[in-house]
Coordinates of C-alpha atoms in Angstrom, one line a residue:
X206 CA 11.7 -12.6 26.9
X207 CA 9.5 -10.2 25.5
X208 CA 7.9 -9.9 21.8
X209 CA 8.9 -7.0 19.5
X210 CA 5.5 -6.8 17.9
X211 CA 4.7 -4.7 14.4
X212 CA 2.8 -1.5 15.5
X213 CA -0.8 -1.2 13.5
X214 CA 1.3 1.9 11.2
X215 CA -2.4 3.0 9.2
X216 CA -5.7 2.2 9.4
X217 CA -5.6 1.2 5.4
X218 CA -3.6 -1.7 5.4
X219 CA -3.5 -5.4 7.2
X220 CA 0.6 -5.3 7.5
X221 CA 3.6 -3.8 5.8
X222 CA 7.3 -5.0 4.1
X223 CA 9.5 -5.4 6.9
X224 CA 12.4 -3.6 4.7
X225 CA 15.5 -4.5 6.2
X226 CA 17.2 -4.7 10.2
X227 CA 18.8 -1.8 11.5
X228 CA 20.8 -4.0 13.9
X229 CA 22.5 -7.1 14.2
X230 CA 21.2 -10.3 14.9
X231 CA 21.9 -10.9 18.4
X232 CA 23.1 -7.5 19.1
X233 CA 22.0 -5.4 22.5
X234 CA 19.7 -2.4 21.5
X235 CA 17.9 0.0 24.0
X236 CA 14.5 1.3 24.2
X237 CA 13.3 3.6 21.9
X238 CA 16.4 2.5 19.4
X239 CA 15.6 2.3 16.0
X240 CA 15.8 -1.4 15.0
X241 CA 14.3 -2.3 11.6
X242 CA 12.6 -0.3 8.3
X243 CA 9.0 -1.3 7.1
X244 CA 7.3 0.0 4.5
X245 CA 3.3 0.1 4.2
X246 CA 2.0 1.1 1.1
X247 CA 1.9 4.8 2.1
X248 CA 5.6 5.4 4.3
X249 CA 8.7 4.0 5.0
X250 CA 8.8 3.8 9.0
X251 CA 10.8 2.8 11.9
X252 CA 10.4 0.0 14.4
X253 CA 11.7 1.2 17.8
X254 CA 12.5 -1.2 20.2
X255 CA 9.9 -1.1 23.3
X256 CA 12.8 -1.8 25.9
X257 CA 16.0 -2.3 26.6
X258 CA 17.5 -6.2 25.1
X259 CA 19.2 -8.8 23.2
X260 CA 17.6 -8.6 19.5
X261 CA 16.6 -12.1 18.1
X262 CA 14.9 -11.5 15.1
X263 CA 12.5 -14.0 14.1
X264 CA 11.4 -12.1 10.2
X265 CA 14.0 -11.8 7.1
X266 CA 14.0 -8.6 5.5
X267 CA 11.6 -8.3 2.4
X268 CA 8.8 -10.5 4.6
X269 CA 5.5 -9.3 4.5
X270 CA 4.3 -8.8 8.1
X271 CA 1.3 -8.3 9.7
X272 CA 0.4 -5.8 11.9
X273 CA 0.1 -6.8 15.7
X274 CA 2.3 -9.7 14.9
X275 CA 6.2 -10.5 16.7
X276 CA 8.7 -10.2 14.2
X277 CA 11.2 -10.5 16.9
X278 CA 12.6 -11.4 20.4
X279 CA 13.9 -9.2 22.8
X280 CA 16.1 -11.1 25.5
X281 CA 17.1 -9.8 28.8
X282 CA 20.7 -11.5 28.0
X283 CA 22.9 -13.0 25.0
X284 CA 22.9 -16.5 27.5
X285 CA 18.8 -16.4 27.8
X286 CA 18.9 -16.0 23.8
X287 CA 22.0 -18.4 23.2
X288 CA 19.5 -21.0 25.6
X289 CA 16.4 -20.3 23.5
X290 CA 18.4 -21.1 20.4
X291 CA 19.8 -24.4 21.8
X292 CA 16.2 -25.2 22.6
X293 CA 15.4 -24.8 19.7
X294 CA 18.0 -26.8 18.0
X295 CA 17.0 -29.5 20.1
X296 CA 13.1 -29.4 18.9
X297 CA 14.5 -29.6 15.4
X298 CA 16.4 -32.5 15.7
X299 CA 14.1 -34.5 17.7
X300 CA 11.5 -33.7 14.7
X301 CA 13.6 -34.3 11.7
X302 CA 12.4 -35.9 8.6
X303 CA 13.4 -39.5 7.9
X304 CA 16.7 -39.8 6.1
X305 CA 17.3 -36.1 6.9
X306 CA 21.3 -35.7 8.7
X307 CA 22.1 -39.1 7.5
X308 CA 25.9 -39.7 5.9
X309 CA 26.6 -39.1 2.4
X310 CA 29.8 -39.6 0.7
X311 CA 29.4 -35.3 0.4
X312 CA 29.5 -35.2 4.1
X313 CA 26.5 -35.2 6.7
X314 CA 23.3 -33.6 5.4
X315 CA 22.3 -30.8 7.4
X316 CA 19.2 -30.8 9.6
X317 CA 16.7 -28.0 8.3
X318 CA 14.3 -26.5 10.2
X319 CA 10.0 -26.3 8.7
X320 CA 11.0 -22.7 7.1
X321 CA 14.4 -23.4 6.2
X322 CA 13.2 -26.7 4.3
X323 CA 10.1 -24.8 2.3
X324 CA 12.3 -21.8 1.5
X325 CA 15.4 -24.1 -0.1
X326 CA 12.7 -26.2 -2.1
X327 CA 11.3 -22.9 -3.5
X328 CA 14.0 -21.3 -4.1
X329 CA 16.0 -24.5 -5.7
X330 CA 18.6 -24.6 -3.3
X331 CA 20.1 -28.1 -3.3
X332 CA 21.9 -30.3 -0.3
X333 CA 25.4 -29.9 -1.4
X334 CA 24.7 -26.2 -1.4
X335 CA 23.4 -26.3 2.3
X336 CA 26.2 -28.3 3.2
X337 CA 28.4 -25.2 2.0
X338 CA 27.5 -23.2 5.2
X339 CA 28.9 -26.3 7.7
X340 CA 26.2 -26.1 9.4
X341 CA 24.4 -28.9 11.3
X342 CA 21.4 -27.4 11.5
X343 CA 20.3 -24.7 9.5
X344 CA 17.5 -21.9 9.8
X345 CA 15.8 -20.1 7.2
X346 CA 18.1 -17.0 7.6
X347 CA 21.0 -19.3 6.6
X348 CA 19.2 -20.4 3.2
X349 CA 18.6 -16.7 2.5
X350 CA 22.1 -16.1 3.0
X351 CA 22.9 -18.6 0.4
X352 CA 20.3 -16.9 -2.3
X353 CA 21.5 -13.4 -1.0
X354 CA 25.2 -14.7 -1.8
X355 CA 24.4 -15.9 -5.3
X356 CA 24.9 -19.5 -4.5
X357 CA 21.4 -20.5 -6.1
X358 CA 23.0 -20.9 -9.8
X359 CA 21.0 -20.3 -13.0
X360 CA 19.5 -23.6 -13.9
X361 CA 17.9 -24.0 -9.9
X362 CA 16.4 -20.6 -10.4
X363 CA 14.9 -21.8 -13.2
X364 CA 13.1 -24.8 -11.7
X365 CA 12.2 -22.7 -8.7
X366 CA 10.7 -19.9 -11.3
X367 CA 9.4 -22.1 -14.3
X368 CA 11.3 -20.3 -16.7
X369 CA 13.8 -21.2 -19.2
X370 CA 17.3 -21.4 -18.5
X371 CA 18.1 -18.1 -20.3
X372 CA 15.7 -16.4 -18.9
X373 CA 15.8 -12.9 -16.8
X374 CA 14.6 -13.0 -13.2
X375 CA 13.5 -9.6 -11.6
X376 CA 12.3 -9.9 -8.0
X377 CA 10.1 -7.1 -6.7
X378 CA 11.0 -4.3 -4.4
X379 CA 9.9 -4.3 -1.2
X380 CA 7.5 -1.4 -2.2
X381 CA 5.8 -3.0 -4.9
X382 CA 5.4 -6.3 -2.4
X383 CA 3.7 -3.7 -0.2
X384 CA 1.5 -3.3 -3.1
X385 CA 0.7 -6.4 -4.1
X386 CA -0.4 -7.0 -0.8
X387 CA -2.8 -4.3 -0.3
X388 CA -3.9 -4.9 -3.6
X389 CA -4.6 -8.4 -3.2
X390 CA -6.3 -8.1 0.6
X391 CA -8.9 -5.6 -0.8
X392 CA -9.4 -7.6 -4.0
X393 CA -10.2 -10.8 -1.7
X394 CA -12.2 -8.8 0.8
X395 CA -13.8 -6.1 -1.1
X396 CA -16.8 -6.7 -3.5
X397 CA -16.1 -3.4 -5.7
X398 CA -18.3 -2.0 -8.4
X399 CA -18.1 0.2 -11.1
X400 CA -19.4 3.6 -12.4
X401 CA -18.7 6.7 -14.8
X402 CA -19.9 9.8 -16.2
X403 CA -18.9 12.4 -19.2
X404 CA -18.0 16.2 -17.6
X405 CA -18.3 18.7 -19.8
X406 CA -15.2 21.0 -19.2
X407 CA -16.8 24.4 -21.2
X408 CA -17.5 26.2 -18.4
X409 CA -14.4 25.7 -16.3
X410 CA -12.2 26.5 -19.7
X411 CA -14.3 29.6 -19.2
X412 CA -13.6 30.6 -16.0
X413 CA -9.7 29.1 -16.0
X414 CA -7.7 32.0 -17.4
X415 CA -5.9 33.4 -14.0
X416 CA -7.1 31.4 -11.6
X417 CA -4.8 30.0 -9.1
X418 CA -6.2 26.4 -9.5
X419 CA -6.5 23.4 -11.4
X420 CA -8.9 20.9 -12.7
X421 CA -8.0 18.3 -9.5
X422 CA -8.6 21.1 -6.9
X423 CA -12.1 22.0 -8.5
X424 CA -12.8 18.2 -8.3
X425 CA -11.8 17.9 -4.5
X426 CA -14.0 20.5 -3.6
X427 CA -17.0 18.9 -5.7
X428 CA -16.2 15.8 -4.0
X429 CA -15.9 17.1 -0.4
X430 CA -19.4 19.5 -1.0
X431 CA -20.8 16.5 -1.0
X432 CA -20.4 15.0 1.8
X433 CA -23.4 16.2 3.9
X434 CA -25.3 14.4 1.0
X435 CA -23.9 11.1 0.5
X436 CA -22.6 10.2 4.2
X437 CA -22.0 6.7 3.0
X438 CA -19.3 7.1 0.4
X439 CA -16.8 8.7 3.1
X440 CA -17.2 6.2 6.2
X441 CA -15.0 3.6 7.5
X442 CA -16.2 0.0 7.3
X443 CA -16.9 -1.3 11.2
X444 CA -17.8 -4.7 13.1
X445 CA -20.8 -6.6 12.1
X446 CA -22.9 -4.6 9.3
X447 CA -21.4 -1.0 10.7
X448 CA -20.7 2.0 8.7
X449 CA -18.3 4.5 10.9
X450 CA -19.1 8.1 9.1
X451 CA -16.5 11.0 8.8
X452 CA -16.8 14.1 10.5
X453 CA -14.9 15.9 7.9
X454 CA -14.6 15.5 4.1
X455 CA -10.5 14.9 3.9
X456 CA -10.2 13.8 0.6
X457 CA -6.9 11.6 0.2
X458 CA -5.2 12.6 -3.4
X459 CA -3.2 10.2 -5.4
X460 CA 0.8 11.7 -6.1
X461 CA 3.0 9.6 -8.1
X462 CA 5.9 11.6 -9.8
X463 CA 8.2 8.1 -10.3
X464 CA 9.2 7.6 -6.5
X465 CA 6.2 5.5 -5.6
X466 CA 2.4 5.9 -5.0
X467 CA 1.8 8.5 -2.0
X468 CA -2.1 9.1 -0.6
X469 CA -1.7 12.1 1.4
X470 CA -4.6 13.6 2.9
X471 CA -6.3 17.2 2.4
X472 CA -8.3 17.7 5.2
X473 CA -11.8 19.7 5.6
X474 CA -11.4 20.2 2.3
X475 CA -14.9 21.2 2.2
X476 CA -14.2 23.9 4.3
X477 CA -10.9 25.1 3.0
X478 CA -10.0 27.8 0.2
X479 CA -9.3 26.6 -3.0
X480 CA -6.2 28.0 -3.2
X481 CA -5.0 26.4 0.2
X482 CA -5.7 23.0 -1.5
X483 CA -3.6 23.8 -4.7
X484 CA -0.5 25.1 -2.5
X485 CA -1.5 21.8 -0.3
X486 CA -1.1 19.7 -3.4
X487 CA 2.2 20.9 -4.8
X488 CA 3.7 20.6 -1.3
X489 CA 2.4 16.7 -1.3
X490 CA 4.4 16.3 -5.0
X491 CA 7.5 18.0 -3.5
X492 CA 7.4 15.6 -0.6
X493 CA 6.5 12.3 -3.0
X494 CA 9.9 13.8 -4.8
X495 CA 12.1 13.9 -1.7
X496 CA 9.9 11.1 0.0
X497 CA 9.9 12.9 3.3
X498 CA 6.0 12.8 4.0
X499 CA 5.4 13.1 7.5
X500 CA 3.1 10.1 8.4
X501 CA 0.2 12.4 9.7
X502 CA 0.0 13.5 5.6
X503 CA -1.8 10.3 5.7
X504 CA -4.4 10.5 8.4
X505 CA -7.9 10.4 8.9
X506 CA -8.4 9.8 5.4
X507 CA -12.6 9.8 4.4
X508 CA -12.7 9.4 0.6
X509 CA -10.1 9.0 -2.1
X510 CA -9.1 10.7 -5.5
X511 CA -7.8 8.8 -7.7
X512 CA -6.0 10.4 -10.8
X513 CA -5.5 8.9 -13.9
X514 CA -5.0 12.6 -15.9
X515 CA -2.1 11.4 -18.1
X516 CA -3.0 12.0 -21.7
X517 CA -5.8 9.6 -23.5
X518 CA -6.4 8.1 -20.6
X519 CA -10.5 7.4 -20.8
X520 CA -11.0 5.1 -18.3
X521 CA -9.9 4.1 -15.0
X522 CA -11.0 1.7 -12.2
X523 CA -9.0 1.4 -9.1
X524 CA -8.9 -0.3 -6.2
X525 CA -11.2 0.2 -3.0
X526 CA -8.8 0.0 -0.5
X527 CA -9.1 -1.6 2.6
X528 CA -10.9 0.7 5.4
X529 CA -12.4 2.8 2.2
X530 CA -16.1 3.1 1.2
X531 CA -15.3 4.7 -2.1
X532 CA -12.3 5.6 -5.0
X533 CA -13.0 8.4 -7.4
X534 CA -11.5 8.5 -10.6
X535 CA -10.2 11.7 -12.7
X536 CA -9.2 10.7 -16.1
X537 CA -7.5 12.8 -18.5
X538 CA -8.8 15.6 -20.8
X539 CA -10.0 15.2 -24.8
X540 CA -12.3 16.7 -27.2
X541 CA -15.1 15.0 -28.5
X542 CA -17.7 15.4 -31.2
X543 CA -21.1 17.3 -30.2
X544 CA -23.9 18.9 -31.9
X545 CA -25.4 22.3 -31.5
X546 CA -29.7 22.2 -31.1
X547 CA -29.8 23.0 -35.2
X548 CA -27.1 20.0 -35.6
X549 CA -24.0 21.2 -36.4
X550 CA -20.8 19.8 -35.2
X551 CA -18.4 21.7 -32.6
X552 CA -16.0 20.2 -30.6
X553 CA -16.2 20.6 -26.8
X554 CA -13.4 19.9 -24.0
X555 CA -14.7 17.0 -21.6
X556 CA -13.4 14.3 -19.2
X557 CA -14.7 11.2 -17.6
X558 CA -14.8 10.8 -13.5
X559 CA -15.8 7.7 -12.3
X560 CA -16.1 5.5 -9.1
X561 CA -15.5 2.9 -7.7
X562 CA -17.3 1.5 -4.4
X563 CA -18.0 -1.4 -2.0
X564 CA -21.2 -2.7 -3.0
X565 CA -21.8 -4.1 0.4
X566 CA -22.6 -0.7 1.5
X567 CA -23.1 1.8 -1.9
X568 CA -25.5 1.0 -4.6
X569 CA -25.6 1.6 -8.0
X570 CA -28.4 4.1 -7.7
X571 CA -26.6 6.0 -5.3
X572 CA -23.3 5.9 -7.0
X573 CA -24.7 7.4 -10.2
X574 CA -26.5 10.2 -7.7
X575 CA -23.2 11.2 -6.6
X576 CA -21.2 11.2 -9.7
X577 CA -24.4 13.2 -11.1
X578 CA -24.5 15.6 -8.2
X579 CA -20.3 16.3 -8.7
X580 CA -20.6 17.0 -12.7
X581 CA -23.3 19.3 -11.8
X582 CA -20.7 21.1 -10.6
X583 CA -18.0 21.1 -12.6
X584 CA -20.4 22.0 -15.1
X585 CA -22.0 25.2 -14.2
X586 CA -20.3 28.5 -13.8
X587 CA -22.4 29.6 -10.9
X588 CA -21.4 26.4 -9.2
X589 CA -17.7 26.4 -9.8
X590 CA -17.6 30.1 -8.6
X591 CA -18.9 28.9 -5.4
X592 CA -16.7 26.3 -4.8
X593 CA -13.9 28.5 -5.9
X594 CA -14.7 31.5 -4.0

């Protein structure tokens, strides 16, 4: 018997959303044969079986699964899994509750096993119900058979929800529990602060007409100029107090065009042509469209951009995620209400980029430096003609 362990996908997240089984329960796969989905919060992906076997799978799909964990069994026969099963069968009875398989006028309760038992009670899924699958004892992938059938009736999904009988229940997609769980991991781990600054956006109106980029490239090239100067805000947390530091400034660009959030990766962007990065950046929304990333769009990530451009957005403040230093923040475009040196009004085209940062490693101080140091740039025509030449 060998494990079929969950593969470390990305460095970004703890686990993944173990989407759905490519193969039967039970069922003889080969090495190298696709055998299940997951999803991380980048990529779908494929688990490949590391030998040849009898598939026991030991993780329903839509778990959440962490990396370097089994989520399965692979057998070197069906009668070495049919003997692990009846060993385990055996455990379960030996262990059962009191009062749990005794006689009722229903018929004999069946015997539930730990997950089994906390998944019916969850989910609301009474003893008469179990007793539906004539079963004597019953795993958890039998109760989530049950719920997957329907059988869990309106007023038990009400207890097991809180809600009111009437009331709509809309569970998440495996996508969005990818999410929540990278969202919640960096919320518990990471202690993140906050910072903004205005940009004036005069001078790159001035210099816009023709030019075969947009306000998101200029900012990636601000950003990845300065990464000589601020080191800090694109490493890689380590072991024990440890700062890993990038050799490049790949600056990893929000794309969501309604198919899901997608962080691919524009590398040495530092180094790059501006142009390179726009043609770069519409290939990464054609590929969020047909969700056919390759998975090394997602590599080697440094720094991330953040964009929150849709109209009258003024404020933004992401999550650090896990194995980041720092988030940056584009928000969208407005006028606002200046005065000229002899104080009269004029209306001038600005936007707000922010940060946010793990304050175990980035101050305040330094933030403020480095949001200083990037509207500098956006600011000044001689600068954005150097970082667009």
């Amino acid at each position: 018997m060998r494990e079929l362990l969950l593969p470390k996908f990305n460095n970004n997240d703890e686990g993944c959303v173990l989407v759905g089984w490519t193969v039967d329960d039970g069922a003889a796969v080969s090495a190298d044969a696709v055998v299940a989905e997951v999803e991380t919060a980048k990529a779908l992906e494929e688990l490949v079986a590391d030998a040849d076997g009898v598939l026991h799978r030991l993780v329903e799909a839509g778990a959440h699964c962490e990396f370097g964990r089994p989520v399965g069994l692979l057998f070197d026969s069906r009668q070495e899994r049919d003997d692990y099963l009846a060993s385990l069968a055996a455990a379960v009875v030996t262990t059962a509750p009191e009062g749990e398989g005794e006689d009722h006028d229903g018929g004999p309760d069946p015997i539930l096993s730990d997950a089994a038992r906390t998944l019916a009670q969850d989910r609301g899924i009474r003893t008469e119900q179990l007793r539906t699958l004539g079963k004597r004892v019953v795993k958890a992938s039998d109760v989530q058979q049950l719920i997957d059938q329907g059988i869990m009736d309106q007023g038990a999904a009400s207890v097991a929800t809180g809600a009111s009988a009437d009331a709509v229940v809309v569970s998440l997609s495996p996508r969005q529990r990818a999410v929540a769980a990278v969202v919640s991991e960096a919320h518990r781990t990471i202690p993140a602060a906050f910072a903004a600054i205005a940009v004036d956006l005069t001078a790159f109106r001035a210099t816009r007409d023709g030019a075969p980029y947009g306000l998101v490239e200029l900012l990636v090239k601000a950003i990845a100029a300065r990464h000589a100067d601020f080191p800090l805000f694109f490493a890689t947390p380590g072991a024990d107090h440890t700062l890993n530091l990038a050799s490049a400034a790949n600056v990893g660009v929000t794309v969501d065009v309604g198919t899901g959030l997608f962080i691919p990766v524009l590398k040495d962007a530092a180094r790059r042509p501006i142009g390179d990065l726009a043609d770069d950046l519409m290939d990464f929304r054609v590929s969020a469209l047909r969700q056919n990333f390759r998975e090394d769009a997602f590599a080697d990530e440094a720094i991330t951009l953040s964009l929150h451009n849709d109209p009258d957005i003024i404020l933004a403040a992401p999550i650090v995620h896990p194995g980041r230093t720092c988030v940056v923040t584009l928000c969208a475009e407005r006028s606002e209400v200046a005065l000229t040196e002899d104080g009269m009004p004029f209306a001038r085209p600005v936007t707000t980029v922010a940060a946010t940062y793990d304050h175990r490693y980035l101050n305040g101080r330094d933030a403020v430096r480095f949001l200083t140091a990037v509207k500098q740039d956006l600011e000044t025509a001689d600068a954005i003609a150097r970082l667009a030449g």
